[in-house]
Coordinates of N, CA and C in Angstrom, one line a residue:
Chain A
X1 N 124.2 167.9 168.1 CA 124.7 169.2 168.3 C 125.4 169.7 167.0
X2 N 125.3 171.0 166.8 CA 126.0 171.5 165.6 C 127.5 171.4 165.9
X3 N 128.3 171.3 164.8 CA 129.7 171.2 164.9 C 130.4 171.5 163.6
X4 N 131.7 171.6 163.7 CA 132.6 171.7 162.5 C 133.6 170.6 162.5
X5 N 133.7 169.9 161.5 CA 134.6 168.8 161.4 C 135.6 169.0 160.2
X6 N 136.7 168.3 160.4 CA 137.8 168.4 159.3 C 138.2 166.9 159.1
X7 N 138.5 166.7 157.8 CA 139.1 165.4 157.5 C 140.0 165.5 156.3
X8 N 141.1 164.7 156.2 CA 141.5 163.8 157.3 C 142.1 164.6 158.5
X9 N 142.3 163.9 159.6 CA 143.0 164.6 160.7 C 144.5 164.6 160.6
X10 N 145.0 163.6 159.9 CA 146.4 163.5 159.6 C 146.6 163.1 158.1
X11 N 147.6 163.7 157.5 CA 147.8 163.3 156.1 C 149.3 163.4 155.8
X12 N 149.8 162.4 155.1 CA 151.2 162.4 154.6 C 151.1 162.3 153.1
X13 N 151.7 163.2 152.4 CA 151.7 163.2 150.9 C 153.1 163.5 150.4
X14 N 153.2 163.4 149.1 CA 154.5 163.6 148.4 C 154.4 165.0 147.7
X15 N 155.6 165.5 147.5 CA 155.7 166.8 146.8 C 155.1 166.6 145.4
X16 N 154.3 167.6 145.0 CA 153.8 167.6 143.6 C 152.4 167.0 143.5
X17 N 151.9 166.3 144.6 CA 150.6 165.7 144.5 C 149.5 166.8 144.9
X18 N 148.3 166.5 144.3 CA 147.2 167.4 144.7 C 146.6 166.8 146.0
X19 N 146.3 167.7 146.9 CA 145.7 167.2 148.2 C 144.5 168.1 148.5
X20 N 143.4 167.5 148.9 CA 142.2 168.2 149.3 C 141.9 167.9 150.8
X21 N 141.7 169.0 151.5 CA 141.3 168.9 152.9 C 139.9 169.3 153.1
X22 N 139.1 168.5 153.8 CA 137.7 168.8 153.9 C 137.3 169.5 155.1
X23 N 136.3 170.4 155.0 CA 135.8 171.1 156.2 C 134.3 171.1 156.1
X24 N 133.6 170.7 157.1 CA 132.1 170.6 157.1 C 131.6 171.2 158.4
X25 N 130.6 172.1 158.3 CA 130.0 172.7 159.5 C 128.5 172.5 159.4
X26 N 127.9 172.3 160.5 CA 126.4 172.1 160.6 C 125.7 173.2 161.3
X27 N 126.4 174.4 161.4 CA 125.7 175.5 162.1 C 125.0 176.4 161.1
X28 N 125.1 176.1 159.8 CA 124.5 176.9 158.8 C 125.1 178.3 158.8
X29 N 126.4 178.4 159.1 CA 127.1 179.7 159.1 C 127.4 180.1 157.7
X30 N 127.3 181.4 157.5 CA 127.6 182.0 156.1 C 129.1 182.0 155.9
X31 N 129.9 182.4 156.9 CA 131.3 182.6 156.8 C 132.1 181.4 157.1
X32 N 133.1 181.1 156.3 CA 134.0 180.0 156.5 C 135.4 180.4 156.2
X33 N 136.4 179.9 156.9 CA 137.8 180.4 156.8 C 138.7 179.2 156.8
X34 N 139.9 179.3 156.2 CA 141.0 178.3 156.3 C 142.2 179.1 156.8
X35 N 142.8 178.5 157.8 CA 144.1 179.0 158.3 C 145.2 177.9 158.3
X36 N 146.4 178.4 158.3 CA 147.5 177.5 158.6 C 148.2 178.0 159.8
X37 N 148.7 177.0 160.6 CA 149.4 177.4 161.8 C 150.8 176.8 161.8
X38 N 151.8 177.7 161.9 CA 153.2 177.3 162.0 C 153.8 178.1 163.2
X39 N 154.7 177.4 163.8 CA 155.4 178.0 165.0 C 156.0 179.3 164.7
X40 N 155.7 180.3 165.5 CA 156.3 181.6 165.3 C 155.4 182.5 164.4
X41 N 154.4 181.9 163.7 CA 153.6 182.7 162.8 C 152.2 182.8 163.2
X42 N 151.8 182.1 164.2 CA 150.4 182.2 164.6 C 149.5 181.5 163.6
X43 N 148.3 182.1 163.5 CA 147.3 181.6 162.5 C 147.3 182.6 161.3
X44 N 147.6 182.0 160.2 CA 147.5 182.9 159.0 C 146.4 182.5 158.0
X45 N 145.7 183.4 157.6 CA 144.5 183.2 156.8 C 144.9 182.8 155.3
X46 N 144.3 181.7 154.8 CA 144.6 181.2 153.5 C 143.5 181.7 152.5
X47 N 142.3 181.3 152.8 CA 141.2 181.7 152.0 C 140.0 181.8 152.9
X48 N 139.0 182.5 152.4 CA 137.7 182.6 153.2 C 136.5 182.8 152.2
X49 N 135.4 182.6 152.8 CA 134.1 182.6 152.0 C 133.0 183.2 152.8
X50 N 132.3 184.1 152.2 CA 131.1 184.7 152.9 C 129.8 184.1 152.5
X51 N 129.9 183.1 151.6 CA 128.6 182.4 151.3 C 128.8 181.6 150.0
X52 N 127.8 180.9 149.6 CA 127.8 180.0 148.5 C 128.3 180.8 147.2
X53 N 129.3 180.2 146.5 CA 129.9 180.7 145.3 C 130.8 181.9 145.6
X54 N 131.0 182.3 146.8 CA 131.9 183.4 147.2 C 133.2 182.8 147.7
X55 N 134.4 183.2 147.2 CA 135.7 182.9 147.8 C 136.6 184.1 147.7
X56 N 137.5 184.2 148.6 CA 138.4 185.3 148.7 C 139.8 184.9 149.2
X57 N 140.8 185.5 148.7 CA 142.2 185.2 149.1 C 142.5 185.8 150.4
X58 N 143.3 185.1 151.2 CA 143.8 185.6 152.4 C 145.3 186.0 152.2
X59 N 146.0 186.1 153.3 CA 147.4 186.6 153.2 C 148.4 185.6 152.7
X60 N 148.0 184.3 152.7 CA 149.0 183.3 152.2 C 148.3 182.3 151.3
X61 N 147.7 182.8 150.2 CA 146.8 182.0 149.4 C 147.6 181.3 148.2
X62 N 148.8 181.7 148.0 CA 149.5 181.1 146.8 C 149.6 179.5 147.0
X63 N 149.2 178.8 146.0 CA 149.3 177.3 146.0 C 148.1 176.7 146.6
X64 N 147.1 177.4 147.0 CA 145.9 176.9 147.6 C 144.7 177.4 146.8
X65 N 143.6 176.6 146.8 CA 142.3 177.1 146.2 C 141.2 176.5 147.1
X66 N 140.1 177.2 147.0 CA 138.8 176.7 147.7 C 137.7 176.9 146.7
X67 N 136.6 176.2 147.1 CA 135.3 176.4 146.3 C 134.2 176.2 147.4
X68 N 133.1 177.0 147.1 CA 132.0 176.9 148.1 C 130.7 176.6 147.2
X69 N 130.4 175.4 147.2 CA 129.2 175.0 146.4 C 128.0 174.9 147.3
X70 N 128.1 174.8 148.6 CA 127.0 174.8 149.5 C 127.4 175.5 150.8
X71 N 126.4 175.7 151.7 CA 126.7 176.4 152.9 C 127.6 175.6 153.8
X72 N 127.5 174.3 153.8 CA 128.2 173.5 154.8 C 129.6 173.2 154.6
X73 N 130.1 173.3 153.4 CA 131.5 172.8 153.1 C 132.3 173.8 152.4
X74 N 133.6 173.8 152.8 CA 134.6 174.6 152.1 C 135.9 173.8 152.0
X75 N 136.0 173.0 151.0 CA 137.2 172.2 150.8 C 138.4 173.0 150.4
X76 N 139.6 172.7 151.0 CA 140.8 173.4 150.6 C 141.7 172.5 149.8
X77 N 142.1 172.9 148.6 CA 142.9 172.1 147.7 C 144.3 172.7 147.6
X78 N 145.3 171.9 147.8 CA 146.7 172.2 147.5 C 147.0 171.7 146.1
X79 N 147.2 172.6 145.2 CA 147.2 172.2 143.7 C 148.4 171.2 143.5
X80 N 149.6 171.6 144.0 CA 150.8 170.8 143.8 C 151.6 170.9 145.1
X81 N 151.4 170.0 146.0 CA 151.9 170.1 147.4 C 153.4 170.4 147.4
X82 N 153.9 171.3 148.3 CA 155.3 171.6 148.4 C 155.6 171.4 149.9
X83 N 156.9 171.1 150.2 CA 157.3 170.9 151.6 C 157.0 172.1 152.5
X84 N 157.0 173.3 151.9 CA 156.7 174.5 152.6 C 155.2 174.5 153.1
X85 N 154.4 173.6 152.6 CA 153.0 173.6 153.0 C 152.8 172.5 154.1
X86 N 153.8 171.9 154.6 CA 153.7 171.1 155.8 C 153.3 172.1 156.9
X87 N 152.2 171.7 157.6 CA 151.6 172.6 158.5 C 150.4 172.0 159.2
X88 N 149.8 172.7 160.2 CA 148.6 172.3 160.7 C 147.5 173.3 160.1
X89 N 146.5 172.7 159.6 CA 145.4 173.5 158.9 C 144.1 173.5 159.7
X90 N 143.6 174.7 160.0 CA 142.4 174.8 160.7 C 141.3 175.5 159.8
X91 N 140.2 174.9 159.9 CA 139.0 175.5 159.3 C 138.2 176.2 160.4
X92 N 137.5 177.3 160.1 CA 136.7 178.0 161.1 C 135.4 178.5 160.4
X93 N 134.4 178.8 161.2 CA 133.2 179.4 160.6 C 132.7 180.4 161.6
X94 N 131.9 181.3 161.1 CA 131.2 182.3 161.9 C 129.8 182.6 161.2
X95 N 128.9 183.1 162.0 CA 127.5 183.2 161.5 C 127.4 184.1 160.2
X96 N 128.2 185.2 160.2 CA 128.1 186.1 159.0 C 126.9 187.1 159.2
X97 N 126.6 187.4 160.4 CA 125.5 188.3 160.6 C 125.9 189.6 161.2
X98 N 127.2 189.8 161.6 CA 127.7 191.0 162.2 C 129.2 191.2 161.9
X99 N 129.8 192.3 162.2 CA 131.1 192.7 161.8 C 132.2 192.0 162.7
X100 N 131.9 191.7 163.9 CA 133.0 191.2 164.8 C 132.5 190.0 165.5
X101 N 132.5 188.9 164.8 CA 131.9 187.7 165.3 C 133.0 186.7 165.8
X102 N 132.5 185.9 166.8 CA 133.4 184.8 167.2 C 133.5 183.8 166.1
X103 N 134.7 183.2 165.9 CA 134.9 182.2 165.0 C 135.0 180.8 165.7
X104 N 134.5 179.8 165.1 CA 134.4 178.5 165.7 C 135.3 177.6 164.9
X105 N 136.3 177.0 165.5 CA 137.4 176.2 164.8 C 137.1 174.7 164.8
X106 N 137.5 174.1 163.7 CA 137.5 172.7 163.6 C 138.7 172.1 164.4
X107 N 138.8 170.8 164.4 CA 139.9 170.2 165.2 C 141.3 170.2 164.5
X108 N 141.3 170.6 163.3 CA 142.6 170.7 162.6 C 143.0 169.5 161.8
X109 N 143.8 169.7 160.7 CA 144.4 168.6 159.9 C 145.9 168.8 159.9
X110 N 146.7 167.8 160.3 CA 148.1 167.9 160.3 C 148.6 167.3 159.0
X111 N 149.2 168.1 158.2 CA 149.7 167.7 156.8 C 151.2 167.7 156.8
X112 N 151.7 166.6 156.3 CA 153.2 166.5 156.1 C 153.4 166.2 154.7
X113 N 154.2 167.1 154.0 CA 154.6 166.9 152.6 C 156.0 166.5 152.5
X114 N 156.2 165.3 152.0 CA 157.6 164.8 151.9 C 158.2 165.0 150.5
Chain B
X1 N 149.4 194.9 155.4 CA 148.1 194.9 156.0 C 148.3 195.1 157.5
X2 N 147.1 195.3 158.1 CA 147.1 195.6 159.6 C 147.6 194.4 160.3
X3 N 148.5 194.7 161.4 CA 149.0 193.6 162.1 C 148.8 193.9 163.6
X4 N 148.8 192.8 164.4 CA 148.8 192.9 165.8 C 150.0 192.1 166.3
X5 N 150.8 192.8 167.1 CA 152.0 192.2 167.6 C 151.7 191.7 169.0
X6 N 152.2 190.5 169.3 CA 151.9 189.9 170.6 C 153.2 189.5 171.3
X7 N 153.3 189.8 172.5 CA 154.5 189.4 173.3 C 154.1 189.0 174.7
X8 N 155.0 188.1 175.3 CA 156.1 187.4 174.7 C 155.7 186.3 173.8
X9 N 156.6 185.7 173.1 CA 156.3 184.5 172.3 C 156.2 183.3 173.2
X10 N 157.0 183.2 174.2 CA 157.0 182.1 175.2 C 157.0 182.6 176.6
X11 N 156.4 181.9 177.5 CA 156.5 182.2 178.9 C 156.4 180.9 179.7
X12 N 157.4 180.8 180.5 CA 157.4 179.6 181.4 C 157.3 180.1 182.8
X13 N 156.3 179.5 183.6 CA 156.1 180.0 184.9 C 156.0 178.7 185.8
X14 N 156.2 179.0 187.1 CA 155.9 178.0 188.1 C 154.4 178.1 188.5
X15 N 153.8 177.0 188.8 CA 152.4 177.0 189.2 C 152.3 177.9 190.3
X16 N 151.3 178.7 190.3 CA 151.0 179.7 191.3 C 151.5 181.1 191.0
X17 N 152.4 181.2 190.0 CA 152.9 182.5 189.5 C 151.9 183.2 188.6
X18 N 152.0 184.5 188.4 CA 151.1 185.2 187.5 C 151.7 185.2 186.1
X19 N 150.8 185.4 185.1 CA 151.2 185.5 183.7 C 150.5 186.6 183.0
X20 N 151.2 187.3 182.1 CA 150.6 188.3 181.3 C 151.1 188.2 179.9
X21 N 150.2 188.4 178.9 CA 150.5 188.5 177.5 C 149.9 189.8 177.0
X22 N 150.7 190.4 176.1 CA 150.3 191.7 175.6 C 150.1 191.7 174.1
X23 N 149.2 192.5 173.7 CA 148.9 192.6 172.2 C 148.9 194.1 171.9
X24 N 149.6 194.4 170.8 CA 149.7 195.8 170.4 C 149.5 196.0 168.9
X25 N 148.8 197.1 168.6 CA 148.5 197.4 167.2 C 149.0 198.8 166.9
X26 N 149.4 199.1 165.7 CA 149.8 200.4 165.3 C 148.6 201.3 165.0
X27 N 147.5 200.7 164.8 CA 146.3 201.4 164.4 C 145.2 201.2 165.5
X28 N 144.2 202.0 165.5 CA 143.2 201.9 166.5 C 142.3 200.7 166.1
X29 N 142.0 199.8 167.1 CA 141.2 198.7 166.9 C 139.7 198.9 167.2
X30 N 138.8 198.4 166.4 CA 137.4 198.5 166.7 C 137.1 197.7 168.0
X31 N 137.6 196.5 168.0 CA 137.5 195.7 169.2 C 138.6 194.6 169.1
X32 N 138.7 193.8 170.1 CA 139.7 192.7 170.1 C 139.1 191.5 170.7
X33 N 139.5 190.3 170.2 CA 139.1 189.1 170.7 C 140.3 188.3 171.3
X34 N 140.1 187.4 172.2 CA 141.1 186.5 172.7 C 140.7 185.1 172.6
X35 N 141.6 184.2 172.2 CA 141.4 182.8 172.0 C 142.5 182.0 172.8
X36 N 142.1 180.8 173.2 CA 143.0 179.9 173.9 C 143.1 178.6 173.1
X37 N 144.3 178.1 172.9 CA 144.5 176.8 172.2 C 145.3 175.9 173.1
X38 N 144.7 174.8 173.6 CA 145.4 173.8 174.4 C 146.3 173.1 173.5
X39 N 147.4 172.5 174.1 CA 148.3 171.7 173.3 C 147.6 170.6 172.5
X40 N 147.8 170.6 171.2 CA 147.2 169.6 170.3 C 145.7 169.9 170.0
X41 N 145.3 171.0 170.4 CA 143.8 171.3 170.2 C 143.7 172.5 169.2
X42 N 142.5 173.0 169.2 CA 142.1 174.1 168.3 C 141.8 175.3 169.1
X43 N 141.9 176.5 168.5 CA 141.6 177.8 169.2 C 140.2 177.8 169.6
X44 N 140.0 178.3 170.8 CA 138.6 178.5 171.4 C 138.5 179.9 171.9
X45 N 137.4 180.5 171.5 CA 137.1 181.9 171.9 C 137.0 182.0 173.4
X46 N 137.6 183.1 173.9 CA 137.5 183.4 175.3 C 136.6 184.6 175.6
X47 N 136.9 185.7 174.9 CA 136.2 186.9 175.2 C 136.4 188.0 174.1
X48 N 135.6 189.0 174.0 CA 135.7 190.1 173.1 C 135.6 191.4 174.0
X49 N 136.5 192.3 173.7 CA 136.5 193.6 174.3 C 136.2 194.6 173.3
X50 N 135.3 195.6 173.7 CA 134.8 196.5 172.7 C 135.1 198.0 173.1
X51 N 135.0 198.3 174.4 CA 135.0 199.7 174.8 C 136.4 200.1 175.2
X52 N 136.8 201.3 175.0 CA 138.0 201.9 175.4 C 138.1 201.7 177.0
X53 N 139.3 201.2 177.4 CA 139.5 201.0 178.8 C 138.8 199.9 179.5
X54 N 138.1 199.1 178.7 CA 137.3 198.0 179.2 C 138.1 196.9 179.9
X55 N 137.6 196.5 181.1 CA 138.2 195.4 181.8 C 137.2 194.3 182.1
X56 N 137.5 193.1 181.7 CA 136.6 192.0 182.0 C 137.3 190.9 182.7
X57 N 136.6 190.2 183.5 CA 137.2 189.1 184.3 C 136.5 187.8 184.1
X58 N 137.3 186.7 184.0 CA 136.7 185.4 183.9 C 137.5 184.6 185.0
X59 N 137.0 184.4 186.1 CA 137.7 183.7 187.2 C 139.1 184.3 187.4
X60 N 140.1 183.6 187.1 CA 141.5 184.1 187.4 C 142.0 184.9 186.2
X61 N 141.3 185.0 185.1 CA 141.7 185.7 183.9 C 141.2 187.1 183.9
X62 N 142.0 188.1 183.6 CA 141.6 189.5 183.5 C 142.0 190.0 182.2
X63 N 141.1 190.5 181.4 CA 141.3 191.1 180.1 C 141.2 192.6 180.1
X64 N 142.1 193.3 179.5 CA 142.0 194.7 179.4 C 142.2 195.2 178.0
X65 N 141.5 196.3 177.7 CA 141.6 197.0 176.4 C 142.0 198.4 176.7
X66 N 143.1 198.8 176.0 CA 143.7 200.1 176.3 C 142.8 201.3 176.1
X67 N 143.1 202.4 176.7 CA 142.3 203.6 176.5 C 142.3 204.1 175.1
X68 N 143.4 203.9 174.4 CA 143.5 204.3 173.0 C 143.0 203.2 172.0
X69 N 142.6 202.1 172.6 CA 142.2 200.9 171.8 C 143.3 200.5 170.8
X70 N 144.5 200.6 171.3 CA 145.6 200.1 170.4 C 146.4 199.0 171.1
X71 N 146.0 198.6 172.3 CA 146.6 197.5 173.0 C 145.6 196.8 173.9
X72 N 146.0 195.6 174.2 CA 145.2 194.8 175.1 C 146.1 193.8 175.8
X73 N 145.6 193.3 177.0 CA 146.4 192.4 177.7 C 145.5 191.3 178.4
X74 N 146.1 190.2 178.6 CA 145.5 189.1 179.3 C 146.3 188.7 180.5
X75 N 145.8 188.8 181.7 CA 146.6 188.5 182.9 C 145.9 187.3 183.6
X76 N 146.7 186.3 183.9 CA 146.2 185.2 184.7 C 146.9 185.2 186.1
X77 N 146.1 185.2 187.1 CA 146.5 185.2 188.4 C 146.7 183.8 188.9
X78 N 147.8 183.5 189.6 CA 148.0 182.2 190.2 C 147.8 181.1 189.2
X79 N 148.7 181.0 188.3 CA 148.5 180.0 187.2 C 148.4 178.6 187.7
X80 N 147.6 177.8 187.0 CA 147.5 176.4 187.2 C 147.9 175.6 186.0
X81 N 148.1 174.3 186.2 CA 148.6 173.5 185.0 C 147.5 173.4 183.9
X82 N 146.3 173.7 184.3 CA 145.2 173.7 183.3 C 145.3 174.9 182.4
X83 N 146.1 175.9 182.8 CA 146.2 177.1 182.0 C 147.2 177.0 180.8
X84 N 147.9 175.9 180.7 CA 148.9 175.7 179.6 C 148.2 175.8 178.3
X85 N 149.0 176.3 177.3 CA 148.4 176.5 176.0 C 149.0 177.7 175.3
X86 N 148.4 178.0 174.2 CA 148.8 179.2 173.5 C 147.6 180.2 173.5
X87 N 147.9 181.5 173.8 CA 146.9 182.5 173.9 C 147.1 183.5 172.8
X88 N 146.0 183.7 172.0 CA 146.0 184.5 170.9 C 145.1 185.7 171.1
X89 N 145.6 186.9 170.7 CA 144.7 188.0 170.5 C 144.3 188.1 169.0
X90 N 143.2 188.6 168.7 CA 142.7 188.7 167.3 C 142.0 190.0 167.0
X91 N 142.3 190.6 165.9 CA 141.7 191.9 165.5 C 140.6 191.6 164.4
X92 N 139.4 191.9 164.7 CA 138.3 191.8 163.7 C 138.5 193.0 162.7
X93 N 138.8 192.7 161.5 CA 139.2 193.7 160.6 C 138.1 194.7 160.2
X94 N 136.9 194.1 160.1 CA 135.8 195.0 159.8 C 135.8 195.6 158.4
X95 N 135.0 196.6 158.1 CA 135.0 197.2 156.8 C 134.7 196.3 155.7
X96 N 135.5 196.3 154.6 CA 135.4 195.4 153.5 C 135.9 194.0 153.8
X97 N 136.6 193.9 155.0 CA 137.0 192.6 155.4 C 136.1 192.0 156.5
X98 N 134.9 192.3 156.3 CA 133.8 191.9 157.3 C 134.0 190.4 157.7
X99 N 134.1 190.3 159.1 CA 134.2 188.9 159.6 C 135.5 188.3 159.7
X100 N 136.5 188.9 159.1 CA 137.9 188.4 159.1 C 138.5 188.7 160.5
X101 N 139.4 187.8 160.9 CA 140.3 188.1 162.0 C 141.7 188.1 161.6
X102 N 142.5 189.0 162.2 CA 143.9 189.0 162.1 C 144.5 188.6 163.4
X103 N 145.2 187.5 163.5 CA 145.7 187.0 164.8 C 147.1 187.5 165.1
X104 N 147.3 187.7 166.4 CA 148.7 187.9 166.8 C 149.4 186.5 166.7
X105 N 150.7 186.6 167.0 CA 151.6 185.4 166.8 C 151.3 184.4 168.0
X106 N 150.7 184.8 169.0 CA 150.4 184.0 170.1 C 151.5 183.9 171.2
X107 N 151.1 183.7 172.4 CA 152.0 183.4 173.5 C 151.8 182.0 174.0
X108 N 152.9 181.2 174.0 CA 152.9 179.9 174.5 C 153.2 179.9 175.9
X109 N 152.3 179.4 176.7 CA 152.4 179.4 178.2 C 152.7 177.9 178.7
X110 N 153.7 177.7 179.4 CA 154.0 176.5 180.0 C 154.0 176.7 181.5
X111 N 153.4 175.8 182.3 CA 153.3 175.9 183.7 C 153.9 174.7 184.4
X112 N 155.0 174.9 185.2 CA 155.7 173.8 185.8 C 155.0 173.6 187.2
X113 N 154.6 172.4 187.5 CA 154.0 172.1 188.7 C 154.9 172.1 189.9

């Protein structure tokens, strides 16, 4: 069955380290998204992509980067991890064939920055 | 940017009581989506409302879209412990932000047996 996976599921890192969170989907969806979830803030969009070689900044993109070299993957990189980036990170995808599509979420990655 | 405000942030109910969460926008929405996230889980799509005044039901869940398409609500009748979780509304931005969703802050529902 098609799915969307994230790895690792849990990560502890130190301030200043570079961290990459993986997201992989097998639906052949064009659109992929990264969100962070913090209590009281809901889901906030970090970066998104409409297809290969396309990336766009979301509302909380500072300190994060993404790259889209193929349809299936959108890795999220924290260039120099900060304690403020401790959060739960969700990847999502949608087909990219219409304006108001359902998004399908991965299981999430819990990141702790010490 | 465009925001959707969701209230309340928390709701504690006894099993069997009803529950309602509200989503409000300062601008007219093209449509609205609702998601549910179980504790420790990920958001899962519930429904999309498109038409002004639209009402849709899923078993004990009733979703409404306001006549002016600026607000929406989710009502759960006779809550059960399986209803616990966070409920989010989401605004598909459309236009140049094709495919993006702007989420409300969510309502965390706890149900006491």
